[in-house]
mmCIF file of C-alpha atoms and ligand atoms in Angstrom:
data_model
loop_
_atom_site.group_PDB
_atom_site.id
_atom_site.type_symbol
_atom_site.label_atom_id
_atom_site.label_comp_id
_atom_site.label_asym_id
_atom_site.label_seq_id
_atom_site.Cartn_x
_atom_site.Cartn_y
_atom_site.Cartn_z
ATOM 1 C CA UNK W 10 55.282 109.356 54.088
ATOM 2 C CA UNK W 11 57.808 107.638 56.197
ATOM 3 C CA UNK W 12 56.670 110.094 59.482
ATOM 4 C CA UNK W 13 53.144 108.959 58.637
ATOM 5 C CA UNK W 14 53.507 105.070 58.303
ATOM 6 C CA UNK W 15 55.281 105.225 61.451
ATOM 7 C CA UNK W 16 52.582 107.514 63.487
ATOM 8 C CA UNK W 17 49.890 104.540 61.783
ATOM 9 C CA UNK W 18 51.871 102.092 62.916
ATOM 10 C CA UNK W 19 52.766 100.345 60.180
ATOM 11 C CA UNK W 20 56.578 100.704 60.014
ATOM 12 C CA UNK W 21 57.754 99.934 63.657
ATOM 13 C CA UNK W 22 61.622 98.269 62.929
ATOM 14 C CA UNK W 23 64.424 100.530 62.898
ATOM 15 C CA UNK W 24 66.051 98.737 59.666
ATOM 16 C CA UNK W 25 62.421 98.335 57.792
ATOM 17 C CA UNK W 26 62.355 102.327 58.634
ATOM 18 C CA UNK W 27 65.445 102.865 57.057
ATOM 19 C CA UNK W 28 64.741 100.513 53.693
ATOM 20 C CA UNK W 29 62.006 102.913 53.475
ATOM 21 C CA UNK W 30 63.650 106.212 53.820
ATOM 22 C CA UNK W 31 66.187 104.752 51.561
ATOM 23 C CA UNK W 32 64.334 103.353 48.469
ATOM 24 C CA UNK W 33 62.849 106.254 46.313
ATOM 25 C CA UNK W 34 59.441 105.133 45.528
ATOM 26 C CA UNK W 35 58.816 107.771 43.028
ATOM 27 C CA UNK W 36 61.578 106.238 40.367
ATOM 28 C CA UNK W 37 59.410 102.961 40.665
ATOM 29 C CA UNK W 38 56.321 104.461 38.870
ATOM 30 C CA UNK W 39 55.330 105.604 35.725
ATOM 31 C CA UNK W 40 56.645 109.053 34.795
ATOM 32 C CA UNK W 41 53.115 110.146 34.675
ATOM 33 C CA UNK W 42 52.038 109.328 38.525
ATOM 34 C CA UNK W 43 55.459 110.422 39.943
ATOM 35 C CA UNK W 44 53.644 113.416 42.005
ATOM 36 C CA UNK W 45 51.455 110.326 43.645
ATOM 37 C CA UNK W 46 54.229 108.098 44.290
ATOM 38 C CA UNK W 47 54.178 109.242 48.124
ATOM 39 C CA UNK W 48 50.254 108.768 48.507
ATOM 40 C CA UNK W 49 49.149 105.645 50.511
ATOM 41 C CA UNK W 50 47.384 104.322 47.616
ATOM 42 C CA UNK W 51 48.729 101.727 44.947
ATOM 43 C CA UNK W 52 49.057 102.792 41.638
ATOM 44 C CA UNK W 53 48.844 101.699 38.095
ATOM 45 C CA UNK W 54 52.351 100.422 36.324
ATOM 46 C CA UNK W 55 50.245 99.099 33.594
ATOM 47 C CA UNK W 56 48.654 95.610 32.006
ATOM 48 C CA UNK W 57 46.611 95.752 34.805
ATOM 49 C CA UNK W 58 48.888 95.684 37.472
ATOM 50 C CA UNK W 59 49.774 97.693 40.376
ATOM 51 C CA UNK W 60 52.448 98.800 42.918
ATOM 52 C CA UNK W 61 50.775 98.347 46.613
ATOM 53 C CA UNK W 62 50.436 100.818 48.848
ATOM 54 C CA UNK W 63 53.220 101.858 50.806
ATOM 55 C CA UNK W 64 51.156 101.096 54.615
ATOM 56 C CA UNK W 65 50.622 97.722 52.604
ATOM 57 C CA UNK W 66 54.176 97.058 51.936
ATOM 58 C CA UNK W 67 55.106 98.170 55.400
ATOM 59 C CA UNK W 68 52.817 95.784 56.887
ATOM 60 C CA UNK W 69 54.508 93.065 54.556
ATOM 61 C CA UNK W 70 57.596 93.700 55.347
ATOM 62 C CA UNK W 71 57.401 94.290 59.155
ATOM 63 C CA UNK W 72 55.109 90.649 59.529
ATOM 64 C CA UNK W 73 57.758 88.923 57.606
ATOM 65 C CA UNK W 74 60.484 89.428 59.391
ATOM 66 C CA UNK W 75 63.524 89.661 57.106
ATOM 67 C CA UNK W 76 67.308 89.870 58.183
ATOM 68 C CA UNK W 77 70.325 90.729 56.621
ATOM 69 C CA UNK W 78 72.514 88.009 54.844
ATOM 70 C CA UNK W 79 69.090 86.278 54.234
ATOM 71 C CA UNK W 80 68.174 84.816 50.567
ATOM 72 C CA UNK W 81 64.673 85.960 49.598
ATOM 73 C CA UNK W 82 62.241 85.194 46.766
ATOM 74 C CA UNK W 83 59.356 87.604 45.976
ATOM 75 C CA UNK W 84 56.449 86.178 43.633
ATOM 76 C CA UNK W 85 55.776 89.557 41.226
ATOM 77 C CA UNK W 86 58.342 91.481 40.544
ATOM 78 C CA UNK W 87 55.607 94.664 39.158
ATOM 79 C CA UNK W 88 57.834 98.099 39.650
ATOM 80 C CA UNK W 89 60.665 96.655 41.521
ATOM 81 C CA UNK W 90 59.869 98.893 44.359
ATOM 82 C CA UNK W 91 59.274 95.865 46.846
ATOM 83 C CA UNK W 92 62.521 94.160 45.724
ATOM 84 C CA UNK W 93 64.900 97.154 46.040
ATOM 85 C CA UNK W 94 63.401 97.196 50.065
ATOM 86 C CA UNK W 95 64.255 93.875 50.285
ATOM 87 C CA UNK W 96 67.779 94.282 48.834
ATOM 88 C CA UNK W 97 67.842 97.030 51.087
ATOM 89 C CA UNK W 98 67.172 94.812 54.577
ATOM 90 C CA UNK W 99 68.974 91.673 53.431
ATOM 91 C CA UNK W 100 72.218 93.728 51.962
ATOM 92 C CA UNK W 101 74.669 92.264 49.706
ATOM 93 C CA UNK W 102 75.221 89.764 52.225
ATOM 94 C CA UNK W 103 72.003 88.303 51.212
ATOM 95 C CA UNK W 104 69.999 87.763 47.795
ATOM 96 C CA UNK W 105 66.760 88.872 46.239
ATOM 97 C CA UNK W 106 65.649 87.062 43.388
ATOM 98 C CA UNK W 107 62.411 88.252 42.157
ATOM 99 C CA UNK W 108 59.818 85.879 39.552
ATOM 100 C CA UNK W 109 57.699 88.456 37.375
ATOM 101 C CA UNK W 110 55.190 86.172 34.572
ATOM 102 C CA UNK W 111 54.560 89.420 32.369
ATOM 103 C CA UNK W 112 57.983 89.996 30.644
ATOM 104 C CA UNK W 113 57.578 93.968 29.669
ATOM 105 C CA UNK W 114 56.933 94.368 33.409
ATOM 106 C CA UNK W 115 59.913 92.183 34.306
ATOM 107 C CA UNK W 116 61.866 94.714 32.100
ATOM 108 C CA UNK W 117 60.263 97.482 33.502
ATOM 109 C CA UNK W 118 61.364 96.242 37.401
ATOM 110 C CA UNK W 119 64.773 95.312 36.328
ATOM 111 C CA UNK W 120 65.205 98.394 34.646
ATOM 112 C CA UNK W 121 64.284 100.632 37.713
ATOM 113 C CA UNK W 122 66.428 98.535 39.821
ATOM 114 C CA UNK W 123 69.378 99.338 38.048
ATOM 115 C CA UNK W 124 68.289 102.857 37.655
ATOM 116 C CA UNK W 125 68.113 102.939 41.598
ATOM 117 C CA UNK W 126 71.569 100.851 42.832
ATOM 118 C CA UNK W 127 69.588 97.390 43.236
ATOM 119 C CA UNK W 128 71.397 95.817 39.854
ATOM 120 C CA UNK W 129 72.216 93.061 41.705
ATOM 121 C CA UNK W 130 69.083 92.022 42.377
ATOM 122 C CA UNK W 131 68.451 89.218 40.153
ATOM 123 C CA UNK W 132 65.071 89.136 38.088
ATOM 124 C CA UNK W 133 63.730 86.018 36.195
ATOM 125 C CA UNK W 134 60.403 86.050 34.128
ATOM 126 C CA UNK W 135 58.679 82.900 34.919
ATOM 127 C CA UNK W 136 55.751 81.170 36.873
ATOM 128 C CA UNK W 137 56.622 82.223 39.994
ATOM 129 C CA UNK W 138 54.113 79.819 41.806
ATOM 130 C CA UNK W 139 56.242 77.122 41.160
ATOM 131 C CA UNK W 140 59.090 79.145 42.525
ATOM 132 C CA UNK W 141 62.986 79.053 41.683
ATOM 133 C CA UNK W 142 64.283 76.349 42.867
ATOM 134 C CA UNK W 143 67.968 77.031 41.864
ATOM 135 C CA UNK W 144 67.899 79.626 44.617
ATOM 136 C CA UNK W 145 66.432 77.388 47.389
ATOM 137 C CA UNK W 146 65.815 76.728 50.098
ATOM 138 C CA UNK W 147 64.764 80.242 50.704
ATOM 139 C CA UNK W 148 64.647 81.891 54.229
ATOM 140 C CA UNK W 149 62.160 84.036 53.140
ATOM 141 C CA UNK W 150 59.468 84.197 50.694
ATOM 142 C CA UNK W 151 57.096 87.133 49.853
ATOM 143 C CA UNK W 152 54.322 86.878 47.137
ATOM 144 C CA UNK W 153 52.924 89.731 46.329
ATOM 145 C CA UNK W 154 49.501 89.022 44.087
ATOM 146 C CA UNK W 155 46.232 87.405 45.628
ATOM 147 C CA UNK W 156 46.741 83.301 45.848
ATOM 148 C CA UNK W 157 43.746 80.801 46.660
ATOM 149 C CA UNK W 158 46.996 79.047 49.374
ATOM 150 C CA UNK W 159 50.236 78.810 49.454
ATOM 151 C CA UNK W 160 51.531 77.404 46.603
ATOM 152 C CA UNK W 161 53.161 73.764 47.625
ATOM 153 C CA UNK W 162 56.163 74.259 45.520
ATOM 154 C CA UNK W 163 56.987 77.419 47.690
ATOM 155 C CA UNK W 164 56.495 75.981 50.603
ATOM 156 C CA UNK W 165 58.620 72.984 49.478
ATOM 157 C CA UNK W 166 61.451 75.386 48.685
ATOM 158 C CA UNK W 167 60.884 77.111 52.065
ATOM 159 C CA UNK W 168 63.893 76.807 54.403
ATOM 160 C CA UNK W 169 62.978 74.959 58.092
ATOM 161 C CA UNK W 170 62.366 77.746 60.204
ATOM 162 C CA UNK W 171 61.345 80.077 57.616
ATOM 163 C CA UNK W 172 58.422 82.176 56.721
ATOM 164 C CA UNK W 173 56.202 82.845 53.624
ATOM 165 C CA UNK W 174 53.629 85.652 53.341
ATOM 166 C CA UNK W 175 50.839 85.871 50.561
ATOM 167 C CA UNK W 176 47.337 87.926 49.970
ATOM 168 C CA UNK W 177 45.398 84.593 50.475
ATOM 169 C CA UNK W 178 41.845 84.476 49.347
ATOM 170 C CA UNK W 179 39.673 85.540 46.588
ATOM 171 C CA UNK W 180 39.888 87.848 44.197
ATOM 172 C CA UNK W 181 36.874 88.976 43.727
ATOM 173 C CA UNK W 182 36.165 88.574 47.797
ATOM 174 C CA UNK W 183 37.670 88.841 50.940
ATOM 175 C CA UNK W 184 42.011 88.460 51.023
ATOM 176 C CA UNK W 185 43.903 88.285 54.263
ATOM 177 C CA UNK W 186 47.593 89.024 54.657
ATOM 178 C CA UNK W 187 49.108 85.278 55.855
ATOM 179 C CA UNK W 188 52.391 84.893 57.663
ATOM 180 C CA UNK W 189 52.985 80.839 57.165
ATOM 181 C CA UNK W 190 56.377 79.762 59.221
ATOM 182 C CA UNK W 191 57.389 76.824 58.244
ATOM 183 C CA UNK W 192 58.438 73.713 61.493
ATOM 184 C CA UNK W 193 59.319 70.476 61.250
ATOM 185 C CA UNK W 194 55.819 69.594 62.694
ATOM 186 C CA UNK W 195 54.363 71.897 59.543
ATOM 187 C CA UNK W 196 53.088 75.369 59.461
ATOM 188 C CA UNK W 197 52.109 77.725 62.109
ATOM 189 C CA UNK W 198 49.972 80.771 60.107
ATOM 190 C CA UNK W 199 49.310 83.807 61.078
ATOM 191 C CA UNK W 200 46.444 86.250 60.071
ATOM 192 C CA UNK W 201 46.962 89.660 59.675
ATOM 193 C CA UNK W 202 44.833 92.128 57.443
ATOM 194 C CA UNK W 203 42.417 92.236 55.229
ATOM 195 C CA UNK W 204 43.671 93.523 51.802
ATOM 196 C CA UNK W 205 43.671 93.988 48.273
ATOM 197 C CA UNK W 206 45.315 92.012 45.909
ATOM 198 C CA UNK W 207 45.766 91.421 41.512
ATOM 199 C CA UNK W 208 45.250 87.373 41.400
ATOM 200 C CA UNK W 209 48.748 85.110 41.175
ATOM 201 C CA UNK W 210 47.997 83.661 38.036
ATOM 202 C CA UNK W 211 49.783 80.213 37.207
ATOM 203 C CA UNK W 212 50.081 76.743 37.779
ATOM 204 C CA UNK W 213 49.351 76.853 41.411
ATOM 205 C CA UNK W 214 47.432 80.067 41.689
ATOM 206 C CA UNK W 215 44.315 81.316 39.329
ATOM 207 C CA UNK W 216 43.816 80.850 35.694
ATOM 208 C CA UNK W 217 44.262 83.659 33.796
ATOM 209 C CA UNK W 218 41.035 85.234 31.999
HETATM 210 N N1 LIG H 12 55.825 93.761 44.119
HETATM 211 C C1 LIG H 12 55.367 94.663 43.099
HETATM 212 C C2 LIG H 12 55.955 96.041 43.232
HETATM 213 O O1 LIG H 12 56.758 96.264 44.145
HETATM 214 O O2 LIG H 12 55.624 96.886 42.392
HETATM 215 C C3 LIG H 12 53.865 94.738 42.986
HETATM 216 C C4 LIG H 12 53.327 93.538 42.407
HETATM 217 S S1 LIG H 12 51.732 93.575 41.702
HETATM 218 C C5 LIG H 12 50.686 93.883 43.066
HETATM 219 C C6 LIG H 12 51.592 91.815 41.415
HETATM 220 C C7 LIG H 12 52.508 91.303 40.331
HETATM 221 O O3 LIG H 12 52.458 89.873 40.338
HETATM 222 C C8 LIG H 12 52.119 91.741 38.925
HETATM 223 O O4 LIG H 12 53.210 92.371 38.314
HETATM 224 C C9 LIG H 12 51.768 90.425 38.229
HETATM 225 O O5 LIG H 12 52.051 90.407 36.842
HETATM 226 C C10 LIG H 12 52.616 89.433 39.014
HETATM 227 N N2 LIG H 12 52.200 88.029 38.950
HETATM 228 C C11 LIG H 12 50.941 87.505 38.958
HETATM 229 N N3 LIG H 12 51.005 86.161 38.905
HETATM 230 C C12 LIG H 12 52.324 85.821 38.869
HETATM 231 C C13 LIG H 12 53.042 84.584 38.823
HETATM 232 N N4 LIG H 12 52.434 83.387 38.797
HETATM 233 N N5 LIG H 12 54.397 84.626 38.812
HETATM 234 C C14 LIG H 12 55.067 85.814 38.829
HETATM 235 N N6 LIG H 12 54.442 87.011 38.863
HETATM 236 C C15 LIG H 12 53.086 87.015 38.899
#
């Protein structure tokens, strides 16, 4: 899979190659999909949700930039899989705290994360468009279900200099992978691709039903 993403071009960085050799995707899905877990597809972890595909989490990852010793938040915690990459490229050095609103997949993420190494990443059920602000300001912030913007609280808790990315759009329609960094003058965004998204569903994202 790795051999592939990088022949695509999707995983270019050295150290995002690496998270991704390192992180075994197949203990972050249900036992019954486990012989699809290297397919570039996302796949079902239940209540609806999904974990992305991996050429959509390498695009992620490679637009946002992260480095190690940095503190990141990720908006939807799902299977854990994104988090353990992130503990992977920030190290111990840095932290990963990851929001998940549905609670039996917040147990289901934390519990593969320990399974895998990645206990200390730190897992909170909660709204995670108002973000965690005990944690900030954050140097990074990745949100990982479709939002109509970025959430203001998020981008409050964003770090000068930083960057957020989110599935911004619709839905139902057209989403586009969005890089915001974050100056003192405000935010210079980036577009990237068009994608494919379960809504962020909270205060500052969609309603739920
Ligand atoms: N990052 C996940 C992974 O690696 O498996 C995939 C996440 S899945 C595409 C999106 C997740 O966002 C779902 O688990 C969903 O319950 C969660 N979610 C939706 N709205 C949320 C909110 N306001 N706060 C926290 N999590 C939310």
């Amino acid at each position: 899979m790795v051999e592939e993403l990088v022949r695509w071009g999707y995983l270019r960085t050295p150290r995002v190659i690496e998270a991704f050799r390192r992180v075994p995707r197949e203990e972050f899905v249900p036992p019954s999909l486990r012989r699809y877990a290297y397919e570039d597809h996302p796949l079902s972890i239940g209540l609806g949700q999904t974990i992305s595909a991996p050429s959509m989490i390498a695009l992620m990852l490679e637009s946002l930039e992260v480095e190690r010793g940095q503190r990141v938040l990720e908006v939807g915690t799902g299977s854990g899989y994104n988090a353990a990459l992130l503990a992977e490229l920030v190290t111990r050095e840095g932290r990963v705290v990851s929001i998940e609103r549905l609670p039996r997949l917040a147990s289901f993420g934390r519990e593969n994360l320990r399974r895998t190494g990645y206990d200390w990443v730190e897992v909170v059920v909660g709204d995670g468009t108002c973000g965690y602000e005990p944690g900030a300001p954050w140097d990074r912030i990745l949100i990982t279900a479709c939002s109509p913007g970025f959430p203001p609280p998020l981008l409050d808790q964003l770090r000068v200099g930083g960057r957020i990315g989110a599935p911004i759009g619709h839905f139902y329609h057209t989403q586009v992978w969005k890089v915001a960094e974050k100056g003192e003058e405000g935010l210079r965004v980036q577009s990237f691709t068009p994608c494919s998204f379960v809504p962020l569903v909270g205060k500052y994202g969609w309603r739920e039903g």
